[in-house]
Coordinates of C-alpha atoms in Angstrom, one line a residue:
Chain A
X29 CA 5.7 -4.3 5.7
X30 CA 8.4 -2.8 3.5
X31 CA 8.2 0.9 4.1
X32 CA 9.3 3.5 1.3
X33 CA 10.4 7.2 2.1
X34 CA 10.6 10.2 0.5
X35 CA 12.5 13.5 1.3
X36 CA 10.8 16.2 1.5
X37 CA 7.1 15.7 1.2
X38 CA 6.7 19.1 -0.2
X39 CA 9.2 21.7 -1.7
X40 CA 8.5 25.1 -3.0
X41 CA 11.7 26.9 -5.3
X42 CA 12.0 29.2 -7.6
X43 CA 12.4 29.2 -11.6
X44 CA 15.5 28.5 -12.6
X45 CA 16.8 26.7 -8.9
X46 CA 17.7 23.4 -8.8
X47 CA 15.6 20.5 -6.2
X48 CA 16.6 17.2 -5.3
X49 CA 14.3 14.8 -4.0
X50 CA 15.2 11.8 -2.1
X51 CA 14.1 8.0 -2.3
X52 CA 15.1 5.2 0.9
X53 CA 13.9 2.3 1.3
X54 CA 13.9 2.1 4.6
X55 CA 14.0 -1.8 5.7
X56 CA 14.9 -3.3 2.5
X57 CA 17.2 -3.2 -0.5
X58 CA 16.4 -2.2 -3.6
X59 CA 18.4 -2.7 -6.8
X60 CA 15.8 -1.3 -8.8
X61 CA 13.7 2.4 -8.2
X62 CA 10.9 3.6 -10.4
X63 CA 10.5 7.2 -10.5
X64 CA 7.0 8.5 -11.7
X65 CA 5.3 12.1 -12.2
X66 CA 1.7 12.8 -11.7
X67 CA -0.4 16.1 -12.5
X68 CA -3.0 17.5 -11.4
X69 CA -6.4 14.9 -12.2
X70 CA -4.1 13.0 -14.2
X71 CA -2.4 9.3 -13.6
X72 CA 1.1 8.7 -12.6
X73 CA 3.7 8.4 -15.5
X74 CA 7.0 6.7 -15.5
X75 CA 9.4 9.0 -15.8
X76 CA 12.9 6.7 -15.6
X77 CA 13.6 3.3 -14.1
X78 CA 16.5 3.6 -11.5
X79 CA 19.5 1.2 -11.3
X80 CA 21.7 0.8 -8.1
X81 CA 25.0 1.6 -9.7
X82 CA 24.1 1.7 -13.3
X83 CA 22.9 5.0 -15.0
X84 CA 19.2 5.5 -15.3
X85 CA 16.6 4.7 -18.0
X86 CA 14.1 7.5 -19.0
X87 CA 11.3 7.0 -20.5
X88 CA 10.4 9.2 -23.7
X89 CA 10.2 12.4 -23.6
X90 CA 11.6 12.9 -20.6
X91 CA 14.6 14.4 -20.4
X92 CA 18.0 13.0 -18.8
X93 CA 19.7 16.1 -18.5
X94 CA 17.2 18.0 -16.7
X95 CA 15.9 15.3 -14.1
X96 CA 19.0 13.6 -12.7
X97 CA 18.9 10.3 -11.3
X98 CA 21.4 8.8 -8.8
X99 CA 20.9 5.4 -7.2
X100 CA 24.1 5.2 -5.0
X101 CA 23.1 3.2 -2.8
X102 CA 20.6 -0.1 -2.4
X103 CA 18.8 2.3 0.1
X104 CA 18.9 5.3 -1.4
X105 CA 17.8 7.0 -5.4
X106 CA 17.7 11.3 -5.9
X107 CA 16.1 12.6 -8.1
X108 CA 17.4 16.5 -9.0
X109 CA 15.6 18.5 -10.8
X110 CA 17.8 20.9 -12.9
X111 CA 16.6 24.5 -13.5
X112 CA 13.1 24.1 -12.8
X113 CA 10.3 25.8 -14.3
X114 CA 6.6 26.5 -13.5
X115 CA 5.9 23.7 -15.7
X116 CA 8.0 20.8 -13.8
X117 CA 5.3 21.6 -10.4
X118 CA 4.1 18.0 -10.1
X119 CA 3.8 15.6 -7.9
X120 CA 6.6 13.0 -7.8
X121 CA 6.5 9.9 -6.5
X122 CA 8.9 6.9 -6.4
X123 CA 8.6 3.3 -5.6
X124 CA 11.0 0.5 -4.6
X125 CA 11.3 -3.1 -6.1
X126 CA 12.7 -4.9 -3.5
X127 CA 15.8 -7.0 -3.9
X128 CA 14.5 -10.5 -2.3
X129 CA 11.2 -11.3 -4.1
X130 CA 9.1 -12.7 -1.9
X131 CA 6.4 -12.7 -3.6
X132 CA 3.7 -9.3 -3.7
X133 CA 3.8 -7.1 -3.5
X134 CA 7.1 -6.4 -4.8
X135 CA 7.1 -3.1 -5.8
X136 CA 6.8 -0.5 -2.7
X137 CA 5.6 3.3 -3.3
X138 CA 6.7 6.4 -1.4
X139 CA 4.7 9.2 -0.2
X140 CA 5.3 11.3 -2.9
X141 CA 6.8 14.9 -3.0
X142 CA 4.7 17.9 -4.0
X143 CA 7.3 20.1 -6.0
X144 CA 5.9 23.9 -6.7
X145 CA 7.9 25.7 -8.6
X146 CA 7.1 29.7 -8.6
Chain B
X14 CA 1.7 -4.7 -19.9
X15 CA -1.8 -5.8 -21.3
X16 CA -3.8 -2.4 -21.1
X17 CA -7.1 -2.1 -18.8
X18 CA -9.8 -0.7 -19.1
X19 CA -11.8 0.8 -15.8
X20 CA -14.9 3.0 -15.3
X21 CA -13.7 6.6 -14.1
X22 CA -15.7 6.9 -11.4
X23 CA -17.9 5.0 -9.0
X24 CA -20.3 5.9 -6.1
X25 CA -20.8 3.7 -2.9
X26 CA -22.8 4.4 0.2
X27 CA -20.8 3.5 3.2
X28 CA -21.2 0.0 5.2
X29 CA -22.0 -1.5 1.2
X30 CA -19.9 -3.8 -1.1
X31 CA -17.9 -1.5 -3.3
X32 CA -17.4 -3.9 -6.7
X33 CA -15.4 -2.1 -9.1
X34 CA -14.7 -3.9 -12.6
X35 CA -11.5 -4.1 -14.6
X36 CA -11.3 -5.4 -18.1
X37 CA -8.0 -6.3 -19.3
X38 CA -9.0 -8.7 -22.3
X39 CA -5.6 -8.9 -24.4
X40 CA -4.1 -10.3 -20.9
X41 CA -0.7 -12.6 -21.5
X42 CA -0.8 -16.3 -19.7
X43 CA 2.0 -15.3 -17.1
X44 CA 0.5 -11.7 -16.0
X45 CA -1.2 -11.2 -13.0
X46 CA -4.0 -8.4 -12.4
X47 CA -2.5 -5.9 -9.9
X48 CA -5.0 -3.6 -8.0
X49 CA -3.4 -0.7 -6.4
X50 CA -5.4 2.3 -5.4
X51 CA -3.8 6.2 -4.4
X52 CA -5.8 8.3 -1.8
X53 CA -5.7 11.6 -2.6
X54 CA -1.7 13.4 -2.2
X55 CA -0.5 9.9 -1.0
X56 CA 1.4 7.2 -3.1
X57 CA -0.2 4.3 -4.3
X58 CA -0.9 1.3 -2.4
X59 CA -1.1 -2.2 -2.5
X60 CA -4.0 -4.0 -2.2
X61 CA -4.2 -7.4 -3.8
X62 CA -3.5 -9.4 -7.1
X63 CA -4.2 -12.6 -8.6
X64 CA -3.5 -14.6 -11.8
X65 CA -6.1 -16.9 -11.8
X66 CA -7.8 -17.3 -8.6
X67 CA -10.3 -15.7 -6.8
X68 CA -7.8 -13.9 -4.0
X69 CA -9.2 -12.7 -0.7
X70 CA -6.9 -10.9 2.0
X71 CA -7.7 -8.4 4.8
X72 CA -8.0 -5.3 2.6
X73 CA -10.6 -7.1 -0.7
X74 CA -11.2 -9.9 -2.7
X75 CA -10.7 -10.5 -6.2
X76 CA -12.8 -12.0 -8.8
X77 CA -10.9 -12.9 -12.1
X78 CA -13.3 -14.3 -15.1
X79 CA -12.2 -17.7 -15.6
X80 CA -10.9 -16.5 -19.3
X81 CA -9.2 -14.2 -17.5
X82 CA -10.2 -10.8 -19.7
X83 CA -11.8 -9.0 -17.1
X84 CA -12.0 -9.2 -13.0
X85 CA -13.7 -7.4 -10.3
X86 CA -12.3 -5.9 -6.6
X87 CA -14.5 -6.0 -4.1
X88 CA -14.3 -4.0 -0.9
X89 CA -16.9 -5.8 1.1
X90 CA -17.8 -2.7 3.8
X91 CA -16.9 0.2 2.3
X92 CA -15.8 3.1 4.7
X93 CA -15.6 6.7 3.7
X94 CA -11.7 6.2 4.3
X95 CA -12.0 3.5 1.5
X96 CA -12.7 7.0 -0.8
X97 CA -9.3 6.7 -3.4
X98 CA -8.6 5.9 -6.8
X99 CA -8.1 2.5 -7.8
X100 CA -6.0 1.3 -10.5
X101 CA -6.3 -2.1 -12.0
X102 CA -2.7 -3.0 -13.6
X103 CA -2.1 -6.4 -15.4
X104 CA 1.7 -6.7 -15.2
X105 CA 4.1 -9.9 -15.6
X106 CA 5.4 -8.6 -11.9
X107 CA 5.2 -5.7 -9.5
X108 CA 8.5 -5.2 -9.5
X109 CA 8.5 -4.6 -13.2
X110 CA 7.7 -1.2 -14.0
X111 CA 4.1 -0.5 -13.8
X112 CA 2.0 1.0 -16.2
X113 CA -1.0 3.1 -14.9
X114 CA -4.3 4.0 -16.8
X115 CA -6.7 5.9 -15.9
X116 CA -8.5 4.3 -13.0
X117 CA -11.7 4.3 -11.6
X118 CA -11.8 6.9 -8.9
X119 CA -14.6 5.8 -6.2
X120 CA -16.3 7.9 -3.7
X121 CA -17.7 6.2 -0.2
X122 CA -20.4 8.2 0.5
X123 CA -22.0 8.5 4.1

C-alpha cells in the first residue's frame, strides 16, 4: 500500500530555534499534502492544505508566517516551524492524497512527529 | 463535511465483536462514511468506508442505516492490539481534507 513518511519522528529544540519537519510519500505522488496538529487527549486539526508548487492554505488561526509550508516536490512537503515556543509542542502529523485516485483510500497518513519545545 | 457524532469511549473484552456506532444524520447524497482509527503516537489509519452498502474487508465491516444517518464498524474479534481511537468521518472524498471529531476511543480488554 501507499506508504507515507515523516522526518524525524521526534524532535526536541529550544524556544526561540527554528524545526523543520519533513513529508515523502514514498511510492506515490502527491499533488496535494494535509498538514494537521494534535494535542495532548485532543483530535487532530487541520492546520493548512499543501499544494505541489502553489503556496499553501492555512486554516484559521493558524499562522502562515510562523509554520512554513513548502511542497517542492510531488514527493516531498516541509513543514518549518519558525521560533518555536513551549506552546507549539504537539504532535504533527501529515498525510498524502495521492495523485492517481484509485479509489480508497486516497488519503495516506504519516507517522507523525512529536515536536517538544523546551 | 457532515459532522458525526461518536461515543467517547467504549470497552470490549478480547476475542468479542467490537460494534462501535457513528451518527452522521445531516449526511450529503455523494459523501461516504470514512472510518479511520489512530493508535496511540501513530498516524491515523485506514480502515474501511462505504456510501451505501454494507462494506466488509479484512480489517471490519460496515453497517450503514439504509437512510444513511447513522452506521456502525464492527471489528468482529477484537484483539488487545485492536485498542485505538476510531474516528468516523463522512467526507465527499479521502483526499479531500478531512475533518476529525472527537471519536470514540475503544479499549480491548483481556
Amino acid at each position: 500500500g501507499a506508504v507515507v513518511s515523516q522526518h524525524p519522528s521526534w524532535v526536541i529544540c529550544k524556544s526561540g530555534t527554528s524545526v523543520k519537519i519533513e513529508c515523502r510519500s514514498l511510492d506515490f505522488q502527491a499533488t496535494t499534502m494535509f498538514w494537521y496538529r494534535q494535542f495532548p487527549k485532543q483530535s487532530l486539526m487541520l492546520m493548512a492544505t499543501s499544494n505541489e508548487g502553489s503556496k499553501a492554505t492555512y486554516e484559521q488561526g493558524v499562522e502562515k508566517d510562523k509554520f512554513l509550508i513548502n511542497h517542492a516536490s510531488l514527493t516531498l512537503s516541509t513543514l518549518t516551524v519558525t521560533s518555536a515556543h513551549p506552546e507549539d509542542s504537539s504532535f504533527y502529523i501529515c498525510s498524502a492524497r495521492d495523485l492517481v485516485g484509485k479509489g480508497s483510500p486516497e488519503q495516506y497518513f504519516g507517522p507523525g512527529t512529536r515536536l517538544t519545545v523546551t | 463535511d457532515a459532522k458525526t457524532t461518536q461515543p467517547p469511549s467504549m470497552d470490549c473484552a478480547e476475542g468479542r465483536a467490537a460494534n462501535l456506532p457513528c451518527n452522521h444524520s445531516t449526511i450529503s447524497g455523494n459523501e461516504y462514511v470514512y472510518w479511520y482509527r489512530q493508535i496511540h503516537s501513530q498516524g491515523p489509519q485506514y480502515i474501511i468506508h462505504g456510501l451505501k452498502n454494507n462494506e466488509t474487508n479484512e480489517m471490519a465491516s460496515l453497517i450503514i442505516t439504509e437512510d444513511r444517518k447513522s452506521s456502525t464498524l464492527i471489528l468482529p474479534h477484537a484483539t488487545l492490539r485492536d485498542t485505538a481511537v476510531y474516528y468516523c468521518i463522512a467526507s465527499a472524498s479521502a483526499g479531500n481534507m478531512l475533518t476529525f471529531g472527537g471519536g470514540t476511543r475503544l479499549m480491548v480488554k483481556p
